[in-house]
Coordinates of C-alpha atoms and ligand atoms in Angstrom, one line a residue:
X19 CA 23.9 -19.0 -4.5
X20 CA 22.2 -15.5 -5.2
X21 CA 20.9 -13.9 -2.5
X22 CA 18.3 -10.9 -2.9
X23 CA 19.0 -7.7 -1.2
X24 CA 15.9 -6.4 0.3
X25 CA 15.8 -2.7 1.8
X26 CA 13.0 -2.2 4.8
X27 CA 11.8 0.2 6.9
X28 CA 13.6 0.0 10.3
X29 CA 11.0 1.5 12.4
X30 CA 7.9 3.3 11.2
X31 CA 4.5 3.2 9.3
X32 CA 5.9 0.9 6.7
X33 CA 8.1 -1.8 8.7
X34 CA 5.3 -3.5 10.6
X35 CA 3.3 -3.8 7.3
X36 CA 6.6 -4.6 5.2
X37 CA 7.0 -7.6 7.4
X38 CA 3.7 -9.1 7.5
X39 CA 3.3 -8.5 3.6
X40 CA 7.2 -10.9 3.8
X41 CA 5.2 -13.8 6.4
X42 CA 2.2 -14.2 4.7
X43 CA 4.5 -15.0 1.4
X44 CA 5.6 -17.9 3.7
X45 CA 9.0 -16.3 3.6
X46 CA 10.4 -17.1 7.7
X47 CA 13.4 -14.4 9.2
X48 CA 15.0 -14.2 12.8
X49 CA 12.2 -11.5 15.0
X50 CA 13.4 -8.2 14.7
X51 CA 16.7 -8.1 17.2
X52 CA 19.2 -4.9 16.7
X53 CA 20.7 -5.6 13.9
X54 CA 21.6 -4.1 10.6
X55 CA 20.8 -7.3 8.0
X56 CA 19.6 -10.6 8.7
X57 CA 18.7 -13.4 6.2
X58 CA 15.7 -15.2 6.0
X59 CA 15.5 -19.0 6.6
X60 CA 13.8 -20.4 3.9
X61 CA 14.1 -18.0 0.7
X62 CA 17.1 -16.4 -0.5
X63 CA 16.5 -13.1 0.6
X64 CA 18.8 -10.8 2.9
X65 CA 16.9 -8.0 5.0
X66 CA 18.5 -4.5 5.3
X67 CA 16.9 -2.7 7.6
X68 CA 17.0 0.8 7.0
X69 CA 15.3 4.6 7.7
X70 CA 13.1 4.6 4.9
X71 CA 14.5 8.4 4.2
X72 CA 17.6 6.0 3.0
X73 CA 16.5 3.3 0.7
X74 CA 15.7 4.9 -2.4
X75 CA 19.6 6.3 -2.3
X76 CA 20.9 2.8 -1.3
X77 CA 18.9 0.9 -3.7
X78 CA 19.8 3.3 -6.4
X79 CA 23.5 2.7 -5.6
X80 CA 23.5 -0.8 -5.3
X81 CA 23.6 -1.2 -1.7
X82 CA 20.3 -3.0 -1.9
X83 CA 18.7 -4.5 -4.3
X84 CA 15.0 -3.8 -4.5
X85 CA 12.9 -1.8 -1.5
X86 CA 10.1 -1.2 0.7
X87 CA 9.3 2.2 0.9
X88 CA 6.7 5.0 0.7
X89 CA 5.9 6.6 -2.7
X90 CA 6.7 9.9 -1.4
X91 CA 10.1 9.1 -0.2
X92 CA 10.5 7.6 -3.4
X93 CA 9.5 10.8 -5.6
X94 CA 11.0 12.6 -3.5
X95 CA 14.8 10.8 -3.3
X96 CA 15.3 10.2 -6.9
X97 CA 13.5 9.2 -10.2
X98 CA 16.3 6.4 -11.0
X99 CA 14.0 3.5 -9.7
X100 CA 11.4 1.2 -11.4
X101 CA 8.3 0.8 -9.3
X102 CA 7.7 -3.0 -9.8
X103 CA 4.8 -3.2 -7.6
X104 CA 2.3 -1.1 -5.7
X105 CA 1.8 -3.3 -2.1
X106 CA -1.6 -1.1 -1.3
X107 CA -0.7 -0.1 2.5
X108 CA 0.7 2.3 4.4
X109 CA -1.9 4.6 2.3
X110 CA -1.4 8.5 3.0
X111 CA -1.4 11.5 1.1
X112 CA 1.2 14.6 1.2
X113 CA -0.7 17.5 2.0
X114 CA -0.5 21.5 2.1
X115 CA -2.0 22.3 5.7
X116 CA -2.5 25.7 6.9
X117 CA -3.4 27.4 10.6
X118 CA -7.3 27.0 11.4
X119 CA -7.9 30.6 11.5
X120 CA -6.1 30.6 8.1
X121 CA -8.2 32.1 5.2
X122 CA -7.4 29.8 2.2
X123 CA -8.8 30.2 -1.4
X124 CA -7.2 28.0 -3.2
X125 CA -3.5 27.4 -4.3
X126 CA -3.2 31.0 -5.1
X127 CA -3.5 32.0 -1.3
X128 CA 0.2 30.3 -1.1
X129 CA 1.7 33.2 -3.0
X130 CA 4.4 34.4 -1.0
X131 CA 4.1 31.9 1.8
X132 CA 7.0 30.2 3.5
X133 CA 6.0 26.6 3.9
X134 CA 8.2 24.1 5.8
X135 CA 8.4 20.6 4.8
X136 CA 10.8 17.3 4.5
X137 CA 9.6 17.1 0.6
X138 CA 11.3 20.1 -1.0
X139 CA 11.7 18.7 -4.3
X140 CA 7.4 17.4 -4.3
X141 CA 6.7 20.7 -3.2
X142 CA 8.2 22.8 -5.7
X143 CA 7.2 21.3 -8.2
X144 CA 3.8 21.2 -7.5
X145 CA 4.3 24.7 -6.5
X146 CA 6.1 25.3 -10.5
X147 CA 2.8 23.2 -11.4
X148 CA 0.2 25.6 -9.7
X149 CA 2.4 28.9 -10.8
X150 CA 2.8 29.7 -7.3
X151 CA 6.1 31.0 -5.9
X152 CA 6.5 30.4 -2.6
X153 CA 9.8 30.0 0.1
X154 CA 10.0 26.4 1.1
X155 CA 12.0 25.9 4.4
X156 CA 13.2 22.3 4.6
X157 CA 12.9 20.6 8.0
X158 CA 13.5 16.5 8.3
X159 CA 10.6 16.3 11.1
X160 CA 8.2 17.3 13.4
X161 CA 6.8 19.8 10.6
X162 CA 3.8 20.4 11.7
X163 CA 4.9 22.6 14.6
X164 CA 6.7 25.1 12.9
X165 CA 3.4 27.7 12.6
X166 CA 3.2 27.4 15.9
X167 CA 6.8 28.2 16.5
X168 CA 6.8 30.8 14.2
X169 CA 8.8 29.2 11.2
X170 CA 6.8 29.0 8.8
X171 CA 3.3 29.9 8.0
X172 CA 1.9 26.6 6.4
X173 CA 3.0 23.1 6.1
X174 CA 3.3 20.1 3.3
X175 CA 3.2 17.1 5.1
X176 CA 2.4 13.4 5.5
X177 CA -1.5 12.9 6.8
X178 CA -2.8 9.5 7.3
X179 CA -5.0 9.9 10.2
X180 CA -5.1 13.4 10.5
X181 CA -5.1 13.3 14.2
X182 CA -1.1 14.8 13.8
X183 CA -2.7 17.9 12.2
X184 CA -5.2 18.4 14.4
X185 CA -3.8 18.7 17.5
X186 CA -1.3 20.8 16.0
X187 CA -4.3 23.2 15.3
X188 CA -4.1 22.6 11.4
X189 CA -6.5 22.0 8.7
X190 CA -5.3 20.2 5.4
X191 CA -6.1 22.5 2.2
X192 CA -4.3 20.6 -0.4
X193 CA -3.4 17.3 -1.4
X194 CA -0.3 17.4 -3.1
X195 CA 0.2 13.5 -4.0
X196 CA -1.3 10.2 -2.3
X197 CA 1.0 7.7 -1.4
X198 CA 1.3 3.8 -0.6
X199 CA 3.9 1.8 0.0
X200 CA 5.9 0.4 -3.0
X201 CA 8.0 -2.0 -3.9
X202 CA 10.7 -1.1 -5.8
X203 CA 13.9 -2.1 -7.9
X204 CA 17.3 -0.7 -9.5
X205 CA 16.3 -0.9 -13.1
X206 CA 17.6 -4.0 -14.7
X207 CA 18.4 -6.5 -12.0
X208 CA 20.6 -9.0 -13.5
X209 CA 19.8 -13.0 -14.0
X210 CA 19.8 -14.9 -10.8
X211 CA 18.4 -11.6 -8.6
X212 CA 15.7 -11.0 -11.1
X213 CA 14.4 -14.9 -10.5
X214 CA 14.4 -14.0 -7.1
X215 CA 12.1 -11.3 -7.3
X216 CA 10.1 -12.9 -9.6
X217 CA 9.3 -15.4 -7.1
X218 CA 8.9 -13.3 -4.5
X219 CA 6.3 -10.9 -6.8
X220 CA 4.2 -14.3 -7.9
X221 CA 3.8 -14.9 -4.0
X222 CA 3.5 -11.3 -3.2
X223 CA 0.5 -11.2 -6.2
X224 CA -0.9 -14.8 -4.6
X225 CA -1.1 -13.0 -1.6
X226 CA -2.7 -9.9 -2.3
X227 CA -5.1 -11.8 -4.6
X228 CA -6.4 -13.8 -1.3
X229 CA -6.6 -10.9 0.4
X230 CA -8.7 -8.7 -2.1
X231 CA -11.1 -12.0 -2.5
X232 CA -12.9 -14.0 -0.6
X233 CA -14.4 -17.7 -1.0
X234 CA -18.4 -17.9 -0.9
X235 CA -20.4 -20.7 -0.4
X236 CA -24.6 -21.4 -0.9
X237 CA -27.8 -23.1 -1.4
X238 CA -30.2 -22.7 -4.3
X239 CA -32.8 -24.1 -6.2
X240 CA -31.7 -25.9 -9.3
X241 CA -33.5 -23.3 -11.3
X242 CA -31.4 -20.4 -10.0
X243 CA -28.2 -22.2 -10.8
X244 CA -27.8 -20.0 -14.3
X245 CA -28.3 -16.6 -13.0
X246 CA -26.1 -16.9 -9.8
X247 CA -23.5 -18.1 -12.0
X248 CA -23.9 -14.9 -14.3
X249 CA -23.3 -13.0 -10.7
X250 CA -20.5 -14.9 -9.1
X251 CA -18.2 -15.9 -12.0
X252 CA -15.3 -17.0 -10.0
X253 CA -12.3 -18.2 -11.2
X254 CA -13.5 -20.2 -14.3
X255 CA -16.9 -21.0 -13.2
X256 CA -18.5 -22.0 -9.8
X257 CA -18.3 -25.5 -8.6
X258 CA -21.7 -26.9 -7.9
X259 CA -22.8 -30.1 -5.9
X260 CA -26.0 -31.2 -5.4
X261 CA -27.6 -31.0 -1.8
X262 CA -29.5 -33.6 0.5
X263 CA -32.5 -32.2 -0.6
X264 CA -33.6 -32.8 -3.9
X265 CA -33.7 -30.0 -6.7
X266 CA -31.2 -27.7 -4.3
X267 CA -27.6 -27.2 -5.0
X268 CA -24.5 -25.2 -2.9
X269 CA -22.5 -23.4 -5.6
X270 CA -18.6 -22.5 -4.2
X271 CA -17.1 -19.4 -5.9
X272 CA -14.8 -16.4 -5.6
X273 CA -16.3 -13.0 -4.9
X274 CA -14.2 -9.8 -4.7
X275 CA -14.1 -7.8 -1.0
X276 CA -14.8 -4.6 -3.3
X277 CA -18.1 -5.9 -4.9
X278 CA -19.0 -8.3 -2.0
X279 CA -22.3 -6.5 -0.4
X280 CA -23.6 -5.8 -4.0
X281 CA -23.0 -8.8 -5.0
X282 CA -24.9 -10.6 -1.8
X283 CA -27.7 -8.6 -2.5
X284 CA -28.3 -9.5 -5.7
X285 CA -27.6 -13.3 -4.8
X286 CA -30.2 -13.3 -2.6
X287 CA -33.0 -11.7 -5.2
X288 CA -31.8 -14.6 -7.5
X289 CA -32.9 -17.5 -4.9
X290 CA -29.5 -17.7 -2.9
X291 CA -29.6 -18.5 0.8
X292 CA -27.8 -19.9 3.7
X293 CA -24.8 -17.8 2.0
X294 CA -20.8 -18.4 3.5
X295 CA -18.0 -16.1 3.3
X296 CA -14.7 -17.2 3.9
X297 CA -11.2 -16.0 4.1
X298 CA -8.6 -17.0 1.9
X299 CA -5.3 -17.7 2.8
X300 CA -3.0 -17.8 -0.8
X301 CA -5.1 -17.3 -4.4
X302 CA -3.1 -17.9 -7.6
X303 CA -4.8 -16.9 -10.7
Ligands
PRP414 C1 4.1 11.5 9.4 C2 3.9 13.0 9.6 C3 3.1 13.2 10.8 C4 2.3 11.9 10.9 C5 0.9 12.1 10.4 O1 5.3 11.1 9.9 O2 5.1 13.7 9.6 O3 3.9 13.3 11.9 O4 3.0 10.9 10.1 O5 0.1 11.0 10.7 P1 -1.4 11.1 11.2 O6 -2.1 11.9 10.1 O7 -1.9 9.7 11.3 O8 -1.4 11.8 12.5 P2 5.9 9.7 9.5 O9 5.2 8.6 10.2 O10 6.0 9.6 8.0 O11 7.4 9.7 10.1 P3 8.8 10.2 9.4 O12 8.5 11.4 8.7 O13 9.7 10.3 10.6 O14 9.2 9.0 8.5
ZN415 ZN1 11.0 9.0 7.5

């Protein structure tokens, strides 16, 4: 039997996420305990758990065989992987911040800078990009001190919140890249692995379906039963059963989270009331 290799983060902003993303497949694993690997219970998957600095090297050489990890590490570590599938968290961007009292005019006021950073390779390129040559000093954390040390006079660095930034007196100037967490795979995977992770991505998709939609239930008169179809085309089309109360039906569709409060607004304008919206646990299309 075939077991898939999968690379997480060990501790970090991806790990929690990584592992939530693996339950909601329905995909069960001993609770995190010290270890290096552990296998899951009820899909054939093996869990490495790694520094996510690490897994676009060990995927690339075989150690693992497909990844969790941040788009940055990834363009940063090598260009050898396939990104099979964006996973939509863990959203942050890698960003050129400079001092408060700093006066920056755009990427031409990095001429001659030294800028510190764990993303060397992102940075100059962007840098070659922007015909701006600047000295890049290469730190592996706690970046966003070094102005204040002395080390260097502006930063490129991961911002989510932005709270890291602030309190380290810095404002971010320049988005270099946005990033997300990623799923990713040593280009062709052989037979039985590839099946694998084709079963885990059709659960992975049925997940993140569910969670970008959401089931919606209401009344309407008979009459309105055309338009509110128009709005809430579903699936295929909505289901509609007749109420109690005669010329009134409740119609059941899909609506997605992104559209949802336009959507509701023009439901109600087209007779809709008494309107439901419900989770939905696993969606396949
Ligand atoms: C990044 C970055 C900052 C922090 C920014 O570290 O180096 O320290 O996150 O987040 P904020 O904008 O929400 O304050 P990361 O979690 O990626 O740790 P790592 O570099 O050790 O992997
Ligand atoms: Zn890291």
């Amino acid at each position: 039997m075939s077991t898939l290799q999968l690379a997480v983060q060990k501790s970090g902003r991806l790990s929690d996420s990584s592992l939530n993303l693996i339950k909601e497949c329905g995909i069960t694993f001993p609770t995190r305990i010290a270890r290096l690997k552990a296998s899951a219970f009820n899909f054939p998957v093996e869990f490495l758990y790694l520094r996510d600095d690490d897994i676009p090297g060990y995927v690339a050489d075989n150690v693992a065989d497909v990844g969790i990890v941040g788009k940055n590490v990834l363009m940063e570590k090598t260009d050898d992987l396939e990104v099979i599938k964006e996973l939509g968290f863990s959203k942050c961007r890698l960003s050129i911040a400079v001092p408060r009292e700093f006066d920056y005019q755009g990427v031409k006021s990095l001429e001659g800078l030294n800028i510190a950073t764990s993303y060397p390779k992102i940075l100059s390129d962007f840098l070659k990009d922007n015909g701006v040559s600047a000295d890049i000093h290469e730190i592996s954390g706690s970046v966003e001190i070094a102005p204040s040390i002395g080390l260097a006079e502006a930063v490129c660095d991961i911002v989510s919140t932005g709270s890291t930034l602030v309190s380290n007196g810095l404002l971010e100037v320049q988005v270099v890249m946005k990033s997300e967490a990623v799923l990713v795979a040593r280009p062709g995977l052989s037979g039985a692995k590839r099946e694998i992770l084709d079963q885990l991505l059709f659960r992975i998709n049925a997940v993140q379906a569910a969670n970008s939609n959401k089931y919606i239930l209401l009344n309407a008169p008979n009459k309105a039963i055309a338009n509110i179809t128009e709005l809430l085309p579903g699936m295929r089309s909505p289901t509609v059963v007749p109420l109690a109360q005669e010329g009134w039906s409740s119609l059941h569709s899909v609506v997605k989270e992104d559209d949802f409060w336009e959507v509701i607004e023009n439901l109600r304008e087209a007779g809709a009331e008494g309107i439901l919206v419900i989770p939905i646990e696993k969606m396949v299309l």
